[in-house]
């Protein structure tokens, strides 16, 4: 249905094919075809309730946790459908990490927050190697210099922006290929937001990033591709337009996209 | 006619308006009802505080009479291994030992079962299953303890005897009483623990699931530590209940003070002893009578110590999530 589902770029990290998502009998998302390019930042934008978060959470099967949620169609990752019965959801979430809207560090020490992921995934290395991994993740998340002297202190003592970077570091520790970010800056101040955006640009060299954002400026300045979602007549979310970010913001093909990005609704 | 009505209505409107203007002075108005309610609510709280104070005073006073008696010696009371008021032996250890033994057995039964049930209800069960199971579990807490007592005597003891042999397991024994007491406090522990587990924010669970944690890892490594203070509180309430429980131990644990570590032998607990002595022929002011208060005071100190200890533990290990 969507002819504009595939920007002409490098290989895709994720492909959604004819994806419908239901909550009980309610169809929340209709017929999504979307290719997420590898090692790029893809932003999902659209008005509230348009299903962009639902789509994001379908990429690591977070929707499994919602009673009654159901996905039809396919999400292809390395040629396999994430929703096929023989795929292990735990493995999916190892490969596709997630950062949430509100920083949600565990009520443990900074160190333990990072070490948690490797430990539950059968960490075999020594304590020194784990120390090194923690340091590396914190360095990558641009947090090391701020916390290196208090690794054993509770993560809840950090500021909101630091907590969110800790959550990013935590996600990096399990070495995912894709990182999903669900409005990661909506609870942060502008300076912390900027830091996260800079971090995203750094991370792009190693990871594929998909970010949901309410903030159109953020999508415009911090993403390579942008997908615009809207609610159709049945209140189901649909993908309206998907292209390179520059193109979508300067020369949108659809009238609804233009109306949205110029602030006429939403 | 219609016009007249209309005018009346207008007049009434103007009237109310005037009233409103008049009362909108900011002067303080007495609200007697509010003050009365304030007082009544305060009294409600006061009653239970005064009751506690009263109990402590009576306990302390009568226990003091006991310890003043020349036949009694505080050191012997806390270290003596024989409790036989008839011959003037007042060593609390046999009674204390039986109480601790039954309570420990109860805890060993109730903690894994109660915590397991709580984790199932909060982390595994669907909302529908939970809404059915939790009330049923809580009904167990409403069964009269005398019923549990006879359940211990007529079901648990024969069961233990069949499993371990009639020579090993006496007719009355602390194991059967303790196990059944444990079953009795399972609902207390599971219900309170489930509340504590459910109160842990969903965001923490999602964070762990997002890192590829299994349900069990989320439950044991994230939710459980975060809910620890509630779980310890639940355990303390359960243990206090076990220590104070009287009917089950009076029926099933034994009717004679006896110092033993063997849970299959009969031994009388502090509460069981109090119940038996006060039920019999007892004269006011006699040493039998005051000894009951000394035991009661010991029980009180025991549960108090347990509460303080648990608060320390919670402060050390709790993971505060807010």
Coordinates of C-alpha atoms in Angstrom, one line a residue:
Chain A
X1 CA 0.0 0.0 0.0
X2 CA 2.7 2.4 0.9
X3 CA 4.9 3.1 -2.0
X4 CA 7.2 5.3 -0.1
X5 CA 8.2 2.8 2.5
X6 CA 11.8 2.4 1.3
X7 CA 14.2 5.3 1.1
X8 CA 17.0 4.6 -1.3
X9 CA 19.8 4.0 1.2
X10 CA 22.0 1.2 2.5
X11 CA 20.7 -2.1 3.8
X12 CA 17.8 -2.2 6.2
X13 CA 18.1 -3.2 9.8
X14 CA 14.4 -3.8 10.3
X15 CA 11.6 -4.2 7.8
X16 CA 8.0 -4.1 8.8
X17 CA 5.8 -5.8 6.3
X18 CA 2.0 -5.3 6.2
X19 CA 2.0 -4.9 10.0
X20 CA -1.2 -4.4 11.9
X21 CA -1.3 -4.1 15.6
X22 CA -4.4 -4.8 17.7
X23 CA -5.3 -4.1 21.3
X24 CA -8.1 -6.6 21.9
X25 CA -10.5 -5.9 19.1
X26 CA -9.2 -2.4 18.5
X27 CA -6.9 -1.9 15.5
X28 CA -4.3 0.5 16.8
X29 CA -2.1 0.4 13.8
X30 CA -3.0 -0.4 10.2
X31 CA -0.8 -1.9 7.5
X32 CA 2.6 -0.5 8.2
X33 CA 5.4 -1.0 5.7
X34 CA 8.6 0.5 6.9
X35 CA 12.2 -0.1 6.4
X36 CA 14.6 1.1 9.0
X37 CA 18.0 1.7 7.5
X38 CA 21.1 0.4 9.2
X39 CA 23.3 2.8 11.2
X40 CA 21.0 5.7 10.7
X41 CA 18.7 7.6 13.0
X42 CA 15.0 7.1 12.0
X43 CA 12.5 9.4 13.7
X44 CA 8.8 8.5 14.0
X45 CA 6.6 11.5 14.4
X46 CA 3.0 12.3 14.4
X47 CA 0.2 13.6 16.6
X48 CA -0.7 11.9 20.0
X49 CA -2.4 8.5 19.6
X50 CA -1.2 8.0 16.1
X51 CA 0.5 4.7 17.0
X52 CA 4.1 5.7 16.6
X53 CA 5.0 4.4 20.1
X54 CA 3.1 1.2 19.4
X55 CA 5.0 0.7 16.2
X56 CA 8.3 1.3 18.0
X57 CA 7.4 -1.2 20.7
X58 CA 6.6 -3.8 18.2
X59 CA 10.2 -3.7 17.1
X60 CA 11.4 -5.5 20.2
X61 CA 8.1 -7.1 21.1
X62 CA 7.6 -4.9 24.1
X63 CA 3.9 -5.0 23.2
X64 CA 3.9 -8.7 24.4
X65 CA 3.7 -7.2 27.9
X66 CA 0.3 -5.6 27.2
X67 CA -2.5 -8.0 27.8
X68 CA -4.6 -8.4 24.6
X69 CA -2.0 -6.9 22.3
X70 CA -1.5 -8.7 19.0
X71 CA 0.6 -8.2 15.9
X72 CA -0.2 -9.3 12.4
X73 CA 2.1 -9.2 9.5
X74 CA 5.9 -9.4 9.8
X75 CA 8.8 -7.5 11.3
X76 CA 11.9 -8.8 9.6
X77 CA 15.2 -8.7 11.4
X78 CA 18.1 -10.4 9.6
X79 CA 15.6 -12.2 7.4
X80 CA 13.6 -13.6 10.3
X81 CA 10.2 -12.6 11.4
X82 CA 10.4 -11.4 15.0
X83 CA 6.8 -12.7 15.5
X84 CA 7.3 -16.2 14.2
X85 CA 6.7 -18.8 16.9
X86 CA 10.2 -20.2 17.0
X87 CA 11.7 -16.8 17.8
X88 CA 12.7 -16.2 21.4
X89 CA 11.5 -12.9 22.7
X90 CA 14.4 -12.7 25.2
X91 CA 16.8 -12.9 22.3
X92 CA 14.8 -10.3 20.4
X93 CA 15.2 -7.8 23.2
X94 CA 18.9 -8.5 23.5
X95 CA 19.4 -7.5 19.9
X96 CA 17.0 -4.6 20.0
X97 CA 17.5 -2.5 23.1
X98 CA 15.2 0.2 24.3
X99 CA 15.3 3.5 26.1
X100 CA 12.0 4.7 27.6
X101 CA 10.2 8.0 27.9
X102 CA 10.8 8.5 31.6
X103 CA 14.3 7.6 32.8
X104 CA 13.9 4.3 34.6
X105 CA 17.2 3.3 36.2
X106 CA 16.9 0.4 38.5
X107 CA 17.1 1.3 42.2
X108 CA 20.6 -0.1 42.3
X109 CA 24.1 1.4 42.1
X110 CA 25.2 3.0 38.8
X111 CA 27.6 0.1 38.3
X112 CA 24.9 -2.5 38.9
X113 CA 22.6 -0.8 36.5
X114 CA 25.0 -1.4 33.7
X115 CA 26.1 -4.8 34.9
X116 CA 22.5 -6.1 35.1
X117 CA 22.1 -6.8 31.4
X118 CA 25.3 -8.7 30.9
X119 CA 24.7 -10.6 34.1
X120 CA 21.3 -11.9 33.3
X121 CA 22.5 -12.8 29.8
X122 CA 25.0 -15.2 31.2
X123 CA 28.1 -13.0 31.5
X124 CA 31.1 -15.3 31.5
X125 CA 34.0 -12.9 31.8
X126 CA 35.9 -11.9 34.9
X127 CA 35.1 -9.0 37.3
X128 CA 37.9 -6.9 35.6
X129 CA 36.3 -7.4 32.2
X130 CA 32.9 -6.5 33.6
X131 CA 34.5 -3.3 35.1
X132 CA 36.0 -2.5 31.7
X133 CA 32.6 -3.1 30.0
X134 CA 30.9 -0.8 32.5
X135 CA 33.5 1.9 31.8
X136 CA 33.2 1.5 28.1
X137 CA 29.4 1.8 28.1
X138 CA 29.5 4.8 30.3
X139 CA 32.1 6.4 28.0
X140 CA 30.0 5.7 25.0
X141 CA 27.0 7.2 26.7
X142 CA 29.1 10.3 27.6
X143 CA 28.5 9.8 31.3
X144 CA 31.8 8.4 32.5
X145 CA 33.4 11.6 33.5
X146 CA 30.4 12.6 35.6
X147 CA 30.0 9.3 37.5
X148 CA 33.4 7.6 37.5
X149 CA 34.0 8.4 41.2
X150 CA 30.6 7.2 42.4
X151 CA 29.9 4.0 40.6
X152 CA 28.7 2.3 43.8
X153 CA 26.2 5.1 44.6
X154 CA 22.6 4.7 43.8
X155 CA 21.6 5.6 40.3
X156 CA 18.6 7.5 41.7
X157 CA 20.9 10.2 42.9
X158 CA 21.7 11.3 39.3
X159 CA 19.8 14.1 37.6
X160 CA 17.1 13.2 35.0
X161 CA 19.4 13.8 32.1
X162 CA 22.2 11.7 33.7
X163 CA 19.7 9.0 34.5
X164 CA 18.6 8.9 30.8
X165 CA 22.2 8.6 29.6
X166 CA 22.6 5.8 32.2
X167 CA 19.6 4.0 30.7
X168 CA 21.3 4.4 27.3
X169 CA 24.6 3.0 28.7
X170 CA 22.6 0.2 30.2
X171 CA 21.1 -0.6 26.8
X172 CA 24.5 -0.5 25.2
X173 CA 25.9 -3.1 27.7
X174 CA 24.1 -6.0 26.1
X175 CA 25.5 -5.0 22.7
X176 CA 22.3 -4.6 20.8
X177 CA 22.3 -3.8 17.1
X178 CA 19.3 -1.5 17.2
X179 CA 18.3 0.9 19.9
X180 CA 14.7 2.1 20.2
X181 CA 14.1 5.4 22.0
X182 CA 10.6 6.2 23.0
X183 CA 10.5 10.0 23.4
X184 CA 13.8 9.8 25.4
X185 CA 13.9 13.6 26.0
X186 CA 10.4 14.5 26.8
X187 CA 11.1 14.5 30.5
X188 CA 14.4 16.4 30.2
X189 CA 15.5 20.0 30.2
X190 CA 16.9 21.5 26.9
X191 CA 20.6 21.1 27.8
X192 CA 20.1 17.4 28.7
X193 CA 18.1 17.0 25.5
X194 CA 21.0 18.4 23.5
X195 CA 23.4 16.0 25.2
X196 CA 21.2 13.1 24.3
X197 CA 21.0 14.2 20.7
X198 CA 24.8 14.6 20.4
X199 CA 25.1 11.1 21.9
X200 CA 22.7 9.7 19.3
X201 CA 24.9 11.1 16.6
X202 CA 27.9 9.4 18.1
X203 CA 26.1 6.1 18.6
X204 CA 24.9 6.1 15.0
X205 CA 28.4 4.9 13.9
X206 CA 27.8 1.6 15.6
X207 CA 24.0 1.3 16.1
X208 CA 20.8 1.7 14.3
X209 CA 18.6 4.1 16.2
X210 CA 14.8 4.5 16.0
X211 CA 13.4 7.4 18.0
X212 CA 9.8 8.4 18.6
X213 CA 9.5 12.1 19.3
X214 CA 6.8 14.6 19.8
X215 CA 9.3 17.3 19.1
X216 CA 9.4 18.1 15.4
X217 CA 12.5 20.3 15.8
X218 CA 14.2 17.3 17.3
X219 CA 13.2 15.0 14.4
X220 CA 14.4 17.7 12.0
X221 CA 17.8 18.2 13.5
X222 CA 18.6 14.8 14.9
X223 CA 17.4 12.2 12.4
X224 CA 18.4 10.9 9.0
X225 CA 14.9 9.6 8.0
X226 CA 11.5 10.6 9.3
X227 CA 8.3 8.6 9.2
X228 CA 5.1 10.6 9.7
X229 CA 2.1 8.7 11.2
X230 CA -1.5 9.8 11.4
X231 CA -4.8 8.4 12.5
X232 CA -7.2 7.3 9.8
X233 CA -11.0 7.4 9.8
X234 CA -11.1 4.2 12.0
X235 CA -8.8 5.7 14.6
X236 CA -6.0 3.4 13.5
X237 CA -2.5 4.7 13.0
X238 CA -1.1 4.7 9.5
X239 CA 2.1 5.6 7.9
X240 CA 1.5 8.7 5.8
X241 CA 4.9 9.6 4.6
X242 CA 8.4 8.3 5.0
X243 CA 11.5 9.8 3.4
X244 CA 14.8 11.4 4.2
X245 CA 14.3 14.0 7.0
X246 CA 15.5 16.9 4.9
X247 CA 13.1 16.0 2.2
X248 CA 10.1 15.4 4.5
X249 CA 10.6 18.8 6.3
X250 CA 11.4 20.9 3.2
X251 CA 9.4 19.3 0.5
X252 CA 6.7 17.0 1.9
X253 CA 4.7 15.0 -0.7
X254 CA 1.5 14.8 1.3
X255 CA -0.8 17.7 2.3
X256 CA -1.3 16.2 5.8
X257 CA 2.4 16.0 6.4
X258 CA 2.8 19.6 5.4
X259 CA 0.0 20.7 7.6
X260 CA 1.4 18.8 10.5
X261 CA 5.0 20.0 10.2
X262 CA 3.9 23.6 9.7
X263 CA 1.9 23.3 12.9
X264 CA -1.6 23.5 11.5
X265 CA -2.7 20.6 13.6
X266 CA -1.4 18.0 16.1
Chain B
X1 CA -50.0 36.3 34.7
X2 CA -46.8 35.2 33.0
X3 CA -45.3 38.6 33.4
X4 CA -46.1 38.5 37.1
X5 CA -44.4 35.2 37.6
X6 CA -41.5 36.5 35.6
X7 CA -41.2 39.4 37.9
X8 CA -41.3 37.2 41.0
X9 CA -38.5 35.1 39.6
X10 CA -36.5 38.2 38.9
X11 CA -37.0 39.4 42.4
X12 CA -36.0 36.1 43.8
X13 CA -32.9 36.2 41.7
X14 CA -32.0 39.7 42.9
X15 CA -32.7 38.5 46.5
X16 CA -30.2 35.6 46.3
X17 CA -27.7 37.9 44.8
X18 CA -27.9 40.3 47.6
X19 CA -27.5 37.5 50.1
X20 CA -24.4 36.2 48.3
X21 CA -22.8 39.6 48.4
X22 CA -23.5 40.0 52.1
X23 CA -21.9 36.7 53.1
X24 CA -18.9 37.1 51.0
X25 CA -17.1 39.0 53.7
X26 CA -13.8 37.3 54.5
X27 CA -14.6 37.2 58.2
X28 CA -13.8 34.0 60.1
X29 CA -16.8 31.8 60.6
X30 CA -17.1 29.2 63.3
X31 CA -17.3 25.7 61.9
X32 CA -18.4 23.7 64.9
X33 CA -19.1 20.6 62.9
X34 CA -15.6 20.5 61.6
X35 CA -14.1 20.7 65.0
X36 CA -16.3 18.0 66.4
X37 CA -15.3 15.6 63.6
X38 CA -11.7 16.5 64.2
X39 CA -12.1 15.6 67.8
X40 CA -13.9 12.3 67.1
X41 CA -11.3 11.2 64.7
X42 CA -8.5 12.1 67.2
X43 CA -10.3 10.0 69.9
X44 CA -10.5 7.0 67.5
X45 CA -6.7 7.1 67.3
X46 CA -6.3 7.8 71.0
X47 CA -8.3 4.7 72.0
X48 CA -5.9 2.2 70.4
X49 CA -2.9 4.1 71.7
X50 CA -4.3 4.2 75.2
X51 CA -5.2 0.5 75.0
X52 CA -1.6 -0.3 74.2
X53 CA -0.3 1.8 77.0
X54 CA -2.8 0.1 79.3
X55 CA -1.8 -3.3 78.3
X56 CA 1.9 -2.5 78.8
X57 CA 1.1 -1.0 82.3
X58 CA -0.9 -4.0 83.4
X59 CA 1.6 -6.5 82.0
X60 CA 4.5 -4.6 83.6
X61 CA 2.8 -4.2 86.9
X62 CA 1.7 -7.8 87.4
X63 CA 5.0 -9.1 86.0
X64 CA 6.8 -6.9 88.6
X65 CA 4.8 -8.7 91.3
X66 CA 6.1 -11.9 89.9
X67 CA 9.7 -10.9 89.8
X68 CA 9.5 -9.4 93.3
X69 CA 8.4 -12.8 94.7
X70 CA 11.3 -14.4 96.7
X71 CA 10.8 -17.7 94.9
X72 CA 11.7 -16.0 91.6
X73 CA 15.1 -14.9 90.4
X74 CA 15.4 -13.0 87.1
X75 CA 18.6 -14.8 86.1
X76 CA 16.9 -18.2 86.6
X77 CA 13.8 -17.0 84.8
X78 CA 15.8 -16.2 81.6
X79 CA 18.2 -19.1 81.8
X80 CA 16.3 -21.9 83.7
X81 CA 15.5 -25.0 81.7
X82 CA 12.6 -26.2 83.9
X83 CA 9.2 -24.5 84.1
X84 CA 7.3 -26.1 87.0
X85 CA 5.4 -23.6 89.1
X86 CA 4.3 -26.4 91.6
X87 CA 7.9 -26.9 92.7
X88 CA 8.9 -23.2 92.3
X89 CA 10.9 -23.7 89.1
X90 CA 10.4 -20.8 86.7
X91 CA 12.8 -21.2 83.8
X92 CA 11.2 -19.7 80.7
X93 CA 13.5 -21.5 78.2
X94 CA 11.2 -24.6 77.6
X95 CA 8.3 -22.3 76.8
X96 CA 10.4 -19.9 74.8
X97 CA 12.0 -22.7 72.9
X98 CA 8.7 -24.2 71.9
X99 CA 7.4 -20.8 70.8
X100 CA 10.5 -20.2 68.7
X101 CA 10.4 -23.7 67.3
X102 CA 6.7 -23.6 66.2
X103 CA 7.2 -20.0 64.8
X104 CA 10.3 -21.0 62.9
X105 CA 8.6 -24.0 61.4
X106 CA 5.7 -21.8 60.5
X107 CA 8.0 -19.3 58.9
X108 CA 9.8 -22.0 56.9
X109 CA 6.5 -23.1 55.5
X110 CA 4.9 -19.7 55.1
X111 CA 7.7 -17.6 53.6
X112 CA 8.4 -19.7 50.5
X113 CA 4.7 -20.5 49.9
X114 CA 3.5 -16.9 50.6
X115 CA 6.2 -15.3 48.6
X116 CA 5.8 -17.7 45.8
X117 CA 2.1 -17.1 45.7
X118 CA 2.7 -13.3 45.8
X119 CA 5.2 -13.4 42.9
X120 CA 2.8 -15.6 40.9
X121 CA -0.1 -13.2 41.5
X122 CA 1.8 -10.0 40.8
X123 CA 4.2 -11.1 38.0
X124 CA 2.7 -14.2 36.3
X125 CA -1.1 -14.3 36.7
X126 CA -3.4 -12.5 34.2
X127 CA -5.5 -9.8 35.8
X128 CA -8.5 -12.1 35.6
X129 CA -6.8 -15.0 37.4
X130 CA -5.5 -12.6 40.0
X131 CA -8.9 -11.1 40.6
X132 CA -10.3 -14.6 41.3
X133 CA -7.3 -16.1 43.3
X134 CA -6.4 -13.3 45.6
X135 CA -9.8 -13.1 47.4
X136 CA -9.9 -16.9 47.7
X137 CA -6.4 -16.9 49.3
X138 CA -7.5 -14.2 51.7
X139 CA -10.5 -16.3 52.8
X140 CA -8.0 -18.7 54.3
X141 CA -7.0 -16.0 56.7
X142 CA -10.6 -15.9 58.0
X143 CA -10.7 -19.6 59.1
X144 CA -11.0 -19.7 62.9
X145 CA -7.8 -20.9 64.5
X146 CA -9.5 -23.6 66.5
X147 CA -10.3 -25.2 63.1
X148 CA -6.7 -25.0 62.2
X149 CA -5.8 -26.5 65.6
X150 CA -7.9 -29.6 65.0
X151 CA -6.7 -29.8 61.4
X152 CA -3.2 -30.0 62.8
X153 CA -4.2 -32.7 65.3
X154 CA -6.4 -34.8 63.1
X155 CA -4.7 -34.4 59.7
X156 CA -1.2 -33.1 60.0
X157 CA 0.0 -35.2 62.9
X158 CA -1.4 -38.5 61.4
X159 CA 0.2 -37.5 58.1
X160 CA 3.6 -36.9 59.8
X161 CA 3.2 -40.2 61.6
X162 CA 2.5 -42.1 58.4
X163 CA 5.5 -40.5 56.8
X164 CA 8.0 -40.8 59.6
X165 CA 6.6 -43.5 61.8
X166 CA 4.5 -43.5 64.9
X167 CA 7.5 -43.9 67.2
X168 CA 9.1 -40.7 66.0
X169 CA 6.1 -38.5 65.9
X170 CA 4.2 -37.9 69.1
X171 CA 0.5 -37.4 69.3
X172 CA 1.1 -33.7 70.0
X173 CA 4.2 -32.2 68.5
X174 CA 5.5 -28.8 67.5
X175 CA 6.1 -29.8 63.8
X176 CA 2.4 -30.3 63.0
X177 CA 1.4 -27.2 64.9
X178 CA 4.1 -25.2 63.2
X179 CA 3.3 -26.4 59.7
X180 CA -0.4 -25.7 60.1
X181 CA 0.4 -22.3 61.6
X182 CA 2.6 -21.7 58.6
X183 CA -0.4 -22.5 56.3
X184 CA -2.5 -20.1 58.3
X185 CA -0.1 -17.2 57.8
X186 CA 0.5 -17.8 54.1
X187 CA -2.4 -15.5 53.1
X188 CA -1.1 -12.7 55.3
X189 CA 2.3 -12.9 53.8
X190 CA 1.2 -13.4 50.2
X191 CA -1.5 -10.7 50.3
X192 CA 0.8 -8.1 51.8
X193 CA 3.7 -9.1 49.7
X194 CA 1.6 -9.0 46.6
X195 CA 0.6 -5.4 47.4
X196 CA 4.3 -4.5 47.8
X197 CA 5.3 -6.2 44.5
X198 CA 2.4 -4.6 42.6
X199 CA 3.4 -1.2 43.8
X200 CA 6.7 -1.4 42.1
X201 CA 6.5 0.8 39.0
X202 CA 5.8 -0.8 35.7
X203 CA 8.7 1.3 34.2
X204 CA 11.2 -0.7 36.2
X205 CA 9.9 -4.0 34.8
X206 CA 9.9 -2.7 31.3
X207 CA 13.5 -1.5 31.7
X208 CA 14.5 -5.0 32.7
X209 CA 12.4 -6.7 30.0
X210 CA 13.9 -4.4 27.5
X211 CA 17.4 -5.8 28.4
X212 CA 16.3 -9.3 27.7
X213 CA 15.3 -10.3 31.2
X214 CA 13.0 -13.3 31.7
X215 CA 9.9 -13.0 33.8
X216 CA 11.7 -14.8 36.6
X217 CA 14.7 -12.5 36.4
X218 CA 12.5 -9.5 36.5
X219 CA 10.6 -10.8 39.5
X220 CA 13.6 -11.9 41.5
X221 CA 16.3 -9.3 40.6
X222 CA 14.3 -6.1 40.0
X223 CA 10.8 -6.3 41.6
X224 CA 11.6 -8.3 44.7
X225 CA 14.5 -6.1 45.9
X226 CA 12.4 -3.0 45.2
X227 CA 9.6 -4.4 47.2
X228 CA 11.7 -5.8 50.0
X229 CA 10.6 -3.5 52.8
X230 CA 6.9 -4.4 52.1
X231 CA 7.8 -8.1 52.0
X232 CA 9.8 -7.9 55.3
X233 CA 6.9 -6.1 56.9
X234 CA 4.5 -8.8 55.7
X235 CA 6.9 -11.5 57.1
X236 CA 7.0 -9.7 60.5
X237 CA 3.3 -9.4 60.7
X238 CA 3.1 -13.1 59.8
X239 CA 5.8 -14.1 62.4
X240 CA 4.2 -11.9 65.1
X241 CA 1.0 -13.7 64.3
X242 CA 2.7 -17.1 64.7
X243 CA 4.4 -16.1 68.0
X244 CA 1.1 -14.9 69.4
X245 CA -1.0 -17.7 68.0
X246 CA -2.6 -19.7 70.8
X247 CA -5.3 -22.0 69.8
X248 CA -3.4 -24.1 67.3
X249 CA -0.4 -24.7 69.6
X250 CA -2.7 -25.3 72.6
X251 CA -4.5 -28.1 70.7
X252 CA -1.7 -29.6 68.7
X253 CA 1.8 -28.7 70.1
X254 CA 1.6 -30.1 73.6
X255 CA 0.3 -29.5 77.1
X256 CA 3.5 -29.7 79.2
X257 CA 6.6 -27.5 79.2
X258 CA 9.4 -29.5 77.8
X259 CA 12.7 -28.4 76.5
X260 CA 13.5 -30.1 73.3
X261 CA 14.9 -29.3 69.8
X262 CA 13.0 -32.3 68.4
X263 CA 10.0 -30.9 66.5
X264 CA 8.2 -34.3 66.7
X265 CA 8.0 -34.2 70.4
X266 CA 5.3 -32.4 72.4
X267 CA 6.2 -29.1 73.9
X268 CA 4.1 -26.3 75.4
X269 CA 4.6 -22.8 74.0
X270 CA 4.3 -19.6 76.0
X271 CA 0.8 -18.8 74.6
X272 CA -0.3 -22.4 75.1
X273 CA 0.8 -22.4 78.7
X274 CA -0.9 -19.1 79.4
X275 CA -4.1 -20.5 77.9
X276 CA -3.9 -23.7 79.9
X277 CA -3.1 -22.0 83.2
X278 CA -5.7 -19.3 83.0
X279 CA -8.3 -21.8 81.9
X280 CA -7.7 -23.8 85.1
X281 CA -8.1 -23.2 88.7
X282 CA -6.1 -20.1 89.4
X283 CA -6.3 -17.7 92.3
X284 CA -5.7 -14.0 91.9
X285 CA -2.3 -12.8 93.2
X286 CA -0.8 -16.3 93.4
X287 CA 2.5 -16.9 91.8
X288 CA 0.8 -19.0 89.1
X289 CA -1.3 -16.0 88.3
X290 CA 1.6 -13.5 88.1
X291 CA 3.8 -15.9 86.2
X292 CA 1.3 -15.7 83.3
X293 CA 2.0 -12.0 83.1
X294 CA 5.8 -12.5 83.2
X295 CA 5.4 -14.8 80.2
X296 CA 3.1 -12.3 78.5
X297 CA 5.7 -9.6 79.0
X298 CA 8.4 -11.9 77.5
X299 CA 6.1 -12.4 74.4
X300 CA 5.7 -8.6 74.2
X301 CA 9.4 -8.0 74.4
X302 CA 10.0 -10.7 71.8
X303 CA 7.7 -9.3 69.2
X304 CA 9.0 -5.8 69.9
X305 CA 12.6 -6.9 69.4
X306 CA 11.6 -8.6 66.2
X307 CA 10.0 -5.4 64.9
X308 CA 13.1 -3.3 65.7
X309 CA 15.4 -5.9 64.1
X310 CA 13.4 -6.1 60.9
X311 CA 13.3 -2.3 60.6
X312 CA 17.1 -2.4 60.8
X313 CA 17.3 -5.1 58.1
X314 CA 14.9 -3.2 55.8
X315 CA 17.0 0.0 56.2
X316 CA 20.1 -1.9 55.2
X317 CA 18.8 -3.8 52.2
X318 CA 15.9 -1.9 50.8
X319 CA 16.1 -0.5 47.3
X320 CA 14.2 2.7 47.3
X321 CA 12.6 3.3 43.9
X322 CA 11.3 6.8 44.3

